[in-house]
């Protein structure tokens, strides 16, 4: 029985957008933000929950860095708390409508419907 090669493990990590590969310092450098900004996305908002190293240091994935970059972009565009809350309400409304349409689609395309035709 052969064991996985180190390159196999590395290939999986390189391809995994959720692999926690970036330290806080490197992540803040890549994004052009302060470490405090990243900490706030974890501590204050709970939006990002980075993995922790054995020493307790935050480790961020590419997916988390993309999300943090989007938050920074929205803030830089001047979005306020009120505009954010309004946008959330719009998205919740759209999501509810989409769920209703999906439920209707599932109902009209259920196996019971197909067998009765």
Short mmCIF file of N, CA, C and O in Angstrom, two decimals:
data_model
loop_
_atom_site.label_atom_id
_atom_site.label_comp_id
_atom_site.label_asym_id
_atom_site.label_seq_id
_atom_site.Cartn_x
_atom_site.Cartn_y
_atom_site.Cartn_z
N UNK A 1 0.84 -1.18 0.00
CA UNK A 1 0.00 0.00 0.00
C UNK A 1 0.89 1.24 0.00
O UNK A 1 1.75 1.39 0.84
N UNK A 2 0.67 2.14 -0.93
CA UNK A 2 1.52 3.32 -1.02
C UNK A 2 0.93 4.46 -0.22
O UNK A 2 -0.28 4.62 -0.12
N UNK A 3 1.82 5.25 0.37
CA UNK A 3 1.40 6.41 1.14
C UNK A 3 1.32 7.62 0.21
O UNK A 3 1.95 7.66 -0.83
N UNK A 4 0.54 8.60 0.61
CA UNK A 4 0.44 9.83 -0.16
C UNK A 4 1.79 10.54 -0.15
O UNK A 4 2.45 10.61 0.89
N UNK A 5 2.19 11.02 -1.29
CA UNK A 5 3.46 11.74 -1.39
C UNK A 5 3.28 13.16 -0.87
O UNK A 5 2.18 13.71 -0.95
N UNK A 6 4.37 13.76 -0.38
CA UNK A 6 4.28 15.15 0.07
C UNK A 6 3.75 16.08 -1.02
O UNK A 6 3.02 17.03 -0.72
N UNK A 7 4.10 15.81 -2.27
CA UNK A 7 3.60 16.68 -3.34
C UNK A 7 2.10 16.54 -3.52
O UNK A 7 1.43 17.50 -3.89
N UNK A 8 1.54 15.35 -3.24
CA UNK A 8 0.09 15.17 -3.30
C UNK A 8 -0.60 16.07 -2.28
O UNK A 8 -1.59 16.74 -2.59
N UNK A 9 -0.07 16.07 -1.07
CA UNK A 9 -0.63 16.91 -0.02
C UNK A 9 -0.50 18.38 -0.39
O UNK A 9 -1.44 19.17 -0.22
N UNK A 10 0.64 18.77 -0.92
CA UNK A 10 0.87 20.16 -1.32
C UNK A 10 -0.08 20.55 -2.45
O UNK A 10 -0.64 21.65 -2.43
N UNK A 11 -0.26 19.68 -3.42
CA UNK A 11 -1.17 19.97 -4.53
C UNK A 11 -2.59 20.22 -4.02
O UNK A 11 -3.26 21.15 -4.46
N UNK A 12 -3.03 19.39 -3.07
CA UNK A 12 -4.38 19.57 -2.50
C UNK A 12 -4.47 20.92 -1.78
O UNK A 12 -5.45 21.64 -1.92
N UNK A 13 -3.45 21.27 -1.02
CA UNK A 13 -3.45 22.55 -0.29
C UNK A 13 -3.42 23.72 -1.25
O UNK A 13 -4.12 24.72 -1.05
N UNK A 14 -2.61 23.63 -2.31
CA UNK A 14 -2.53 24.72 -3.28
C UNK A 14 -3.87 24.94 -3.98
O UNK A 14 -4.26 26.07 -4.28
N UNK A 15 -4.59 23.88 -4.24
CA UNK A 15 -5.86 23.95 -4.95
C UNK A 15 -7.04 24.30 -4.04
O UNK A 15 -8.10 24.66 -4.53
N UNK A 16 -6.85 24.19 -2.74
CA UNK A 16 -7.94 24.38 -1.78
C UNK A 16 -8.02 25.85 -1.37
O UNK A 16 -7.18 26.35 -0.63
N UNK A 17 -9.08 26.54 -1.82
CA UNK A 17 -9.25 27.96 -1.49
C UNK A 17 -9.52 28.17 0.00
O UNK A 17 -9.39 29.28 0.50
N UNK A 18 -9.89 27.10 0.71
CA UNK A 18 -10.17 27.21 2.14
C UNK A 18 -8.99 26.81 3.02
O UNK A 18 -9.11 26.82 4.24
N UNK A 19 -7.86 26.47 2.40
CA UNK A 19 -6.68 26.08 3.18
C UNK A 19 -6.10 27.33 3.87
O UNK A 19 -5.81 28.32 3.21
N UNK A 20 -5.93 27.29 5.19
CA UNK A 20 -5.45 28.47 5.93
C UNK A 20 -3.94 28.67 5.78
O UNK A 20 -3.16 28.31 6.65
N UNK A 21 -3.54 29.28 4.69
CA UNK A 21 -2.13 29.37 4.35
C UNK A 21 -1.46 30.69 4.73
O UNK A 21 -0.24 30.77 4.75
N UNK A 22 -2.23 31.72 5.03
CA UNK A 22 -1.66 33.05 5.19
C UNK A 22 -1.68 33.53 6.63
O UNK A 22 -2.73 33.52 7.27
N UNK A 23 -0.55 34.01 7.10
CA UNK A 23 -0.48 34.62 8.42
C UNK A 23 -1.19 35.97 8.38
O UNK A 23 -1.45 36.51 7.30
N UNK A 24 -1.46 36.51 9.53
CA UNK A 24 -2.11 37.82 9.57
C UNK A 24 -1.24 38.88 8.91
O UNK A 24 -1.75 39.71 8.14
N UNK A 25 0.04 38.85 9.17
CA UNK A 25 0.93 39.84 8.56
C UNK A 25 0.93 39.76 7.05
O UNK A 25 0.85 40.78 6.36
N UNK A 26 1.03 38.55 6.53
CA UNK A 26 1.03 38.37 5.07
C UNK A 26 -0.33 38.74 4.49
O UNK A 26 -0.41 39.38 3.43
N UNK A 27 -1.41 38.34 5.15
CA UNK A 27 -2.76 38.65 4.67
C UNK A 27 -2.97 40.16 4.62
O UNK A 27 -3.49 40.69 3.64
N UNK A 28 -2.57 40.86 5.67
CA UNK A 28 -2.77 42.31 5.68
C UNK A 28 -1.91 42.98 4.62
O UNK A 28 -2.34 43.95 3.98
N UNK A 29 -0.73 42.43 4.37
CA UNK A 29 0.14 42.96 3.30
C UNK A 29 -0.49 42.76 1.93
O UNK A 29 -0.53 43.67 1.10
N UNK A 30 -1.01 41.57 1.68
CA UNK A 30 -1.64 41.26 0.39
C UNK A 30 -2.84 42.18 0.14
O UNK A 30 -3.02 42.69 -0.96
N UNK A 31 -3.65 42.39 1.18
CA UNK A 31 -4.88 43.18 1.03
C UNK A 31 -4.65 44.68 1.14
O UNK A 31 -5.53 45.46 0.77
N UNK A 32 -3.52 45.07 1.68
CA UNK A 32 -3.28 46.49 1.89
C UNK A 32 -4.11 47.06 3.03
O UNK A 32 -4.56 48.20 2.97
N UNK A 33 -4.33 46.24 4.05
CA UNK A 33 -5.09 46.66 5.22
C UNK A 33 -4.23 46.46 6.46
O UNK A 33 -3.18 45.82 6.40
N UNK A 34 -4.69 46.96 7.57
CA UNK A 34 -3.97 46.77 8.82
C UNK A 34 -4.38 45.44 9.45
O UNK A 34 -5.50 44.94 9.21
N UNK A 35 -3.52 44.89 10.29
CA UNK A 35 -3.92 43.70 11.04
C UNK A 35 -5.16 43.96 11.90
O UNK A 35 -5.98 43.07 12.07
N UNK A 36 -5.31 45.19 12.40
CA UNK A 36 -6.51 45.53 13.19
C UNK A 36 -7.79 45.37 12.37
O UNK A 36 -8.82 44.96 12.90
N UNK A 37 -7.73 45.71 11.09
CA UNK A 37 -8.90 45.54 10.23
C UNK A 37 -9.28 44.06 10.17
O UNK A 37 -10.46 43.70 10.33
N UNK A 38 -8.30 43.19 9.97
CA UNK A 38 -8.58 41.75 9.92
C UNK A 38 -9.09 41.25 11.26
O UNK A 38 -10.03 40.44 11.31
N UNK A 39 -8.48 41.71 12.35
CA UNK A 39 -8.94 41.31 13.68
C UNK A 39 -10.41 41.71 13.88
O UNK A 39 -11.19 40.96 14.46
N UNK A 40 -10.77 42.90 13.39
CA UNK A 40 -12.14 43.37 13.58
C UNK A 40 -13.14 42.50 12.83
O UNK A 40 -14.27 42.31 13.27
N UNK A 41 -12.74 41.96 11.69
CA UNK A 41 -13.64 41.08 10.94
C UNK A 41 -13.86 39.76 11.67
O UNK A 41 -14.84 39.06 11.42
N UNK A 42 -12.95 39.43 12.57
CA UNK A 42 -13.08 38.23 13.39
C UNK A 42 -13.76 38.58 14.72
O UNK A 42 -14.85 38.10 15.01
N UNK A 43 -13.17 39.47 15.48
CA UNK A 43 -13.64 39.76 16.84
C UNK A 43 -14.96 40.52 16.89
O UNK A 43 -15.84 40.19 17.67
N UNK A 44 -15.10 41.55 16.08
CA UNK A 44 -16.25 42.43 16.16
C UNK A 44 -17.43 41.91 15.36
O UNK A 44 -18.56 41.85 15.85
N UNK A 45 -17.18 41.53 14.11
CA UNK A 45 -18.29 41.14 13.24
C UNK A 45 -18.52 39.65 13.19
O UNK A 45 -19.62 39.21 12.88
N UNK A 46 -17.47 38.87 13.40
CA UNK A 46 -17.59 37.42 13.26
C UNK A 46 -17.68 36.98 11.81
O UNK A 46 -17.95 35.82 11.52
N UNK A 47 -17.45 37.91 10.89
CA UNK A 47 -17.54 37.59 9.46
C UNK A 47 -16.49 36.57 9.06
O UNK A 47 -16.77 35.64 8.31
N UNK A 48 -15.28 36.75 9.56
CA UNK A 48 -14.20 35.80 9.29
C UNK A 48 -13.83 35.09 10.58
O UNK A 48 -13.69 35.73 11.62
N UNK A 49 -13.68 33.80 10.50
CA UNK A 49 -13.18 33.03 11.63
C UNK A 49 -11.96 32.26 11.13
O UNK A 49 -12.08 31.14 10.63
N UNK A 50 -10.79 32.90 11.22
CA UNK A 50 -9.60 32.24 10.70
C UNK A 50 -9.22 31.01 11.53
O UNK A 50 -9.57 30.92 12.71
N UNK A 51 -8.53 30.11 10.89
CA UNK A 51 -7.98 28.96 11.61
C UNK A 51 -6.90 29.49 12.54
O UNK A 51 -6.44 30.63 12.41
N UNK A 52 -6.47 28.67 13.46
CA UNK A 52 -5.40 29.06 14.38
C UNK A 52 -4.26 28.05 14.30
O UNK A 52 -4.49 26.85 14.18
N UNK A 53 -3.06 28.58 14.34
CA UNK A 53 -1.88 27.71 14.39
C UNK A 53 -1.79 27.09 15.77
O UNK A 53 -2.55 27.46 16.68
N UNK A 54 -0.86 26.18 15.95
CA UNK A 54 -0.67 25.57 17.27
C UNK A 54 -0.34 26.63 18.31
O UNK A 54 -0.69 26.49 19.48
N UNK A 55 0.31 27.71 17.90
CA UNK A 55 0.65 28.79 18.81
C UNK A 55 -0.47 29.80 19.00
O UNK A 55 -0.31 30.78 19.71
N UNK A 56 -1.62 29.59 18.33
CA UNK A 56 -2.76 30.47 18.49
C UNK A 56 -2.82 31.62 17.50
O UNK A 56 -3.68 32.49 17.60
N UNK A 57 -1.91 31.65 16.54
CA UNK A 57 -1.90 32.73 15.55
C UNK A 57 -2.93 32.49 14.46
O UNK A 57 -3.15 31.36 14.04
N UNK A 58 -3.55 33.56 14.00
CA UNK A 58 -4.56 33.46 12.96
C UNK A 58 -3.92 33.04 11.64
O UNK A 58 -2.85 33.52 11.28
N UNK A 59 -4.67 32.19 10.91
CA UNK A 59 -4.25 31.75 9.58
C UNK A 59 -5.46 31.90 8.65
O UNK A 59 -6.53 31.37 8.92
N UNK A 60 -5.27 32.64 7.56
CA UNK A 60 -6.35 32.95 6.64
C UNK A 60 -6.24 32.16 5.35
O UNK A 60 -5.15 31.91 4.86
N UNK A 61 -7.39 31.83 4.78
CA UNK A 61 -7.44 31.14 3.50
C UNK A 61 -7.63 32.16 2.38
O UNK A 61 -7.96 33.32 2.62
N UNK A 62 -7.45 31.70 1.15
CA UNK A 62 -7.70 32.58 -0.01
C UNK A 62 -9.16 33.03 -0.04
O UNK A 62 -9.44 34.19 -0.35
N UNK A 63 -10.08 32.14 0.27
CA UNK A 63 -11.50 32.50 0.27
C UNK A 63 -11.77 33.59 1.31
O UNK A 63 -12.52 34.54 1.04
N UNK A 64 -11.16 33.50 2.47
CA UNK A 64 -11.34 34.52 3.50
C UNK A 64 -10.72 35.85 3.07
O UNK A 64 -11.28 36.91 3.33
N UNK A 65 -9.58 35.79 2.39
CA UNK A 65 -8.95 37.02 1.92
C UNK A 65 -9.81 37.69 0.86
O UNK A 65 -9.91 38.93 0.83
N UNK A 66 -10.44 36.91 0.00
CA UNK A 66 -11.34 37.50 -1.00
C UNK A 66 -12.50 38.21 -0.33
O UNK A 66 -12.91 39.30 -0.73
N UNK A 67 -13.06 37.60 0.70
CA UNK A 67 -14.17 38.20 1.43
C UNK A 67 -13.73 39.48 2.14
O UNK A 67 -14.41 40.51 2.08
N UNK A 68 -12.58 39.45 2.78
CA UNK A 68 -12.05 40.64 3.45
C UNK A 68 -11.78 41.75 2.45
O UNK A 68 -12.04 42.92 2.72
N UNK A 69 -11.27 41.39 1.27
CA UNK A 69 -11.02 42.39 0.23
C UNK A 69 -12.32 43.03 -0.22
O UNK A 69 -12.38 44.24 -0.46
N UNK A 70 -13.37 42.24 -0.33
CA UNK A 70 -14.68 42.79 -0.74
C UNK A 70 -15.22 43.74 0.31
O UNK A 70 -15.75 44.80 -0.01
N UNK A 71 -15.07 43.38 1.58
CA UNK A 71 -15.52 44.26 2.66
C UNK A 71 -14.77 45.58 2.60
O UNK A 71 -15.36 46.65 2.68
N UNK A 72 -13.46 45.51 2.41
CA UNK A 72 -12.65 46.73 2.32
C UNK A 72 -13.09 47.58 1.13
O UNK A 72 -13.20 48.80 1.23
N UNK A 73 -13.38 46.92 0.01
CA UNK A 73 -13.83 47.62 -1.19
C UNK A 73 -15.15 48.35 -0.93
O UNK A 73 -15.32 49.51 -1.31
N UNK A 74 -16.09 47.68 -0.28
CA UNK A 74 -17.38 48.30 0.03
C UNK A 74 -17.21 49.49 0.97
O UNK A 74 -17.85 50.52 0.79
N UNK A 75 -16.35 49.35 1.96
CA UNK A 75 -16.09 50.47 2.86
C UNK A 75 -15.45 51.63 2.12
O UNK A 75 -15.81 52.79 2.34
N UNK A 76 -14.52 51.32 1.23
CA UNK A 76 -13.85 52.37 0.46
C UNK A 76 -14.82 53.09 -0.47
O UNK A 76 -14.61 54.25 -0.82
N UNK A 77 -15.88 52.40 -0.88
CA UNK A 77 -16.89 53.02 -1.74
C UNK A 77 -17.85 53.90 -0.95
O UNK A 77 -18.74 54.51 -1.52
N UNK A 78 -17.65 53.96 0.35
CA UNK A 78 -18.44 54.86 1.18
C UNK A 78 -19.71 54.27 1.74
O UNK A 78 -20.58 55.01 2.22
N UNK A 79 -19.85 52.97 1.71
CA UNK A 79 -21.05 52.36 2.27
C UNK A 79 -21.08 52.57 3.78
O UNK A 79 -20.09 52.39 4.45
N UNK A 80 -22.24 52.95 4.25
CA UNK A 80 -22.44 53.17 5.68
C UNK A 80 -23.15 51.98 6.29
O UNK A 80 -23.59 51.07 5.58
N UNK A 81 -23.29 52.02 7.59
CA UNK A 81 -24.02 50.96 8.28
C UNK A 81 -25.47 50.92 7.76
O UNK A 81 -26.00 49.85 7.48
N UNK A 82 -26.08 52.08 7.58
CA UNK A 82 -27.45 52.12 7.08
C UNK A 82 -27.55 51.52 5.68
O UNK A 82 -28.45 50.72 5.41
N UNK A 83 -26.63 51.88 4.79
CA UNK A 83 -26.70 51.31 3.44
C UNK A 83 -26.45 49.81 3.47
O UNK A 83 -27.06 49.06 2.70
N UNK A 84 -25.60 49.37 4.38
CA UNK A 84 -25.35 47.93 4.50
C UNK A 84 -26.58 47.19 4.98
O UNK A 84 -26.93 46.13 4.46
N UNK A 85 -27.26 47.76 5.97
CA UNK A 85 -28.47 47.13 6.50
C UNK A 85 -29.55 47.08 5.42
O UNK A 85 -30.25 46.07 5.28
N UNK A 86 -29.68 48.16 4.67
CA UNK A 86 -30.67 48.17 3.58
C UNK A 86 -30.33 47.10 2.54
O UNK A 86 -31.23 46.40 2.04
N UNK A 87 -29.08 46.97 2.22
CA UNK A 87 -28.66 45.96 1.24
C UNK A 87 -28.93 44.56 1.76
O UNK A 87 -29.40 43.69 1.01
N UNK A 88 -28.69 44.33 3.02
CA UNK A 88 -28.98 43.02 3.62
C UNK A 88 -30.47 42.73 3.52
O UNK A 88 -30.87 41.62 3.16
N UNK A 89 -31.29 43.71 3.82
CA UNK A 89 -32.75 43.53 3.74
C UNK A 89 -33.17 43.20 2.31
O UNK A 89 -34.01 42.32 2.09
N UNK A 90 -32.58 43.89 1.33
CA UNK A 90 -32.89 43.59 -0.08
C UNK A 90 -32.49 42.16 -0.43
O UNK A 90 -33.25 41.44 -1.09
N UNK A 91 -31.31 41.76 -0.01
CA UNK A 91 -30.84 40.42 -0.32
C UNK A 91 -31.67 39.34 0.36
O UNK A 91 -31.95 38.29 -0.23
N UNK A 92 -32.12 39.61 1.60
CA UNK A 92 -33.00 38.67 2.28
C UNK A 92 -34.32 38.53 1.54
O UNK A 92 -34.84 37.42 1.38
N UNK A 93 -34.85 39.65 1.07
CA UNK A 93 -36.10 39.61 0.30
C UNK A 93 -35.90 38.81 -0.99
O UNK A 93 -36.70 37.95 -1.33
N UNK A 94 -34.79 39.07 -1.69
CA UNK A 94 -34.51 38.35 -2.93
C UNK A 94 -34.32 36.85 -2.66
O UNK A 94 -34.79 36.02 -3.44
N UNK A 95 -33.66 36.53 -1.58
CA UNK A 95 -33.45 35.13 -1.23
C UNK A 95 -34.77 34.44 -0.93
O UNK A 95 -35.01 33.32 -1.38
N UNK A 96 -35.65 35.11 -0.21
CA UNK A 96 -36.96 34.54 0.10
C UNK A 96 -37.75 34.29 -1.18
O UNK A 96 -38.39 33.25 -1.34
N UNK A 97 -37.73 35.25 -2.10
CA UNK A 97 -38.42 35.07 -3.38
C UNK A 97 -37.84 33.90 -4.16
O UNK A 97 -38.57 33.11 -4.76
N UNK A 98 -36.53 33.79 -4.16
CA UNK A 98 -35.87 32.69 -4.88
C UNK A 98 -36.23 31.35 -4.25
O UNK A 98 -36.49 30.38 -4.96
N UNK A 99 -36.25 31.30 -2.92
CA UNK A 99 -36.64 30.05 -2.25
C UNK A 99 -38.08 29.67 -2.59
O UNK A 99 -38.38 28.49 -2.79
N UNK A 100 -38.96 30.66 -2.64
CA UNK A 100 -40.36 30.38 -2.98
C UNK A 100 -40.46 29.84 -4.41
O UNK A 100 -41.20 28.88 -4.67
N UNK A 101 -39.73 30.45 -5.33
CA UNK A 101 -39.73 29.97 -6.72
C UNK A 101 -39.17 28.56 -6.82
O UNK A 101 -39.69 27.72 -7.57
N UNK A 102 -38.10 28.29 -6.08
CA UNK A 102 -37.50 26.96 -6.09
C UNK A 102 -38.46 25.93 -5.52
O UNK A 102 -38.61 24.83 -6.07
N UNK A 103 -39.16 26.28 -4.45
CA UNK A 103 -40.14 25.36 -3.86
C UNK A 103 -41.26 25.08 -4.85
O UNK A 103 -41.71 23.94 -4.99
N UNK A 104 -41.71 26.12 -5.55
CA UNK A 104 -42.76 25.93 -6.55
C UNK A 104 -42.26 25.05 -7.69
O UNK A 104 -42.96 24.15 -8.15
N UNK A 105 -41.04 25.28 -8.13
CA UNK A 105 -40.45 24.47 -9.19
C UNK A 105 -40.34 23.02 -8.74
O UNK A 105 -40.71 22.10 -9.48
N UNK A 106 -39.85 22.81 -7.52
CA UNK A 106 -39.73 21.44 -6.99
C UNK A 106 -41.09 20.76 -6.91
O UNK A 106 -41.22 19.58 -7.22
N UNK A 107 -42.10 21.52 -6.51
CA UNK A 107 -43.44 20.96 -6.41
C UNK A 107 -44.00 20.57 -7.78
O UNK A 107 -44.60 19.51 -7.93
N UNK A 108 -43.80 21.43 -8.77
CA UNK A 108 -44.36 21.15 -10.10
C UNK A 108 -43.55 20.11 -10.86
O UNK A 108 -44.04 19.54 -11.82
N UNK A 109 -42.33 19.87 -10.43
CA UNK A 109 -41.47 18.88 -11.10
C UNK A 109 -41.14 17.70 -10.21
O UNK A 109 -40.12 17.04 -10.39
N UNK A 110 -42.00 17.43 -9.24
CA UNK A 110 -41.77 16.30 -8.35
C UNK A 110 -42.07 15.00 -9.08
O UNK A 110 -42.83 14.97 -10.05
N UNK A 111 -41.50 13.88 -8.61
CA UNK A 111 -41.77 12.57 -9.24
C UNK A 111 -43.24 12.21 -9.30
O UNK A 111 -43.69 11.58 -10.23
N UNK A 112 -44.02 12.65 -8.28
CA UNK A 112 -45.45 12.35 -8.31
C UNK A 112 -46.11 13.02 -9.49
O UNK A 112 -47.02 12.46 -10.12
N UNK A 113 -45.69 14.25 -9.81
CA UNK A 113 -46.25 14.97 -10.96
C UNK A 113 -45.91 14.26 -12.26
O UNK A 113 -46.72 14.13 -13.15
N UNK A 114 -44.63 13.80 -12.37
CA UNK A 114 -44.18 13.17 -13.59
C UNK A 114 -44.89 11.84 -13.84
O UNK A 114 -45.19 11.49 -14.96
N UNK A 115 -45.18 11.07 -12.77
CA UNK A 115 -45.79 9.76 -12.95
C UNK A 115 -47.27 9.85 -13.28
O UNK A 115 -47.85 8.91 -13.78
N UNK A 116 -47.91 10.98 -12.98
CA UNK A 116 -49.34 11.11 -13.25
C UNK A 116 -49.62 11.53 -14.69
O UNK A 116 -50.75 11.57 -15.10
N UNK A 117 -48.61 11.89 -15.43
CA UNK A 117 -48.82 12.34 -16.81
C UNK A 117 -48.92 11.19 -17.77
O UNK A 117 -48.53 10.15 -17.68
#
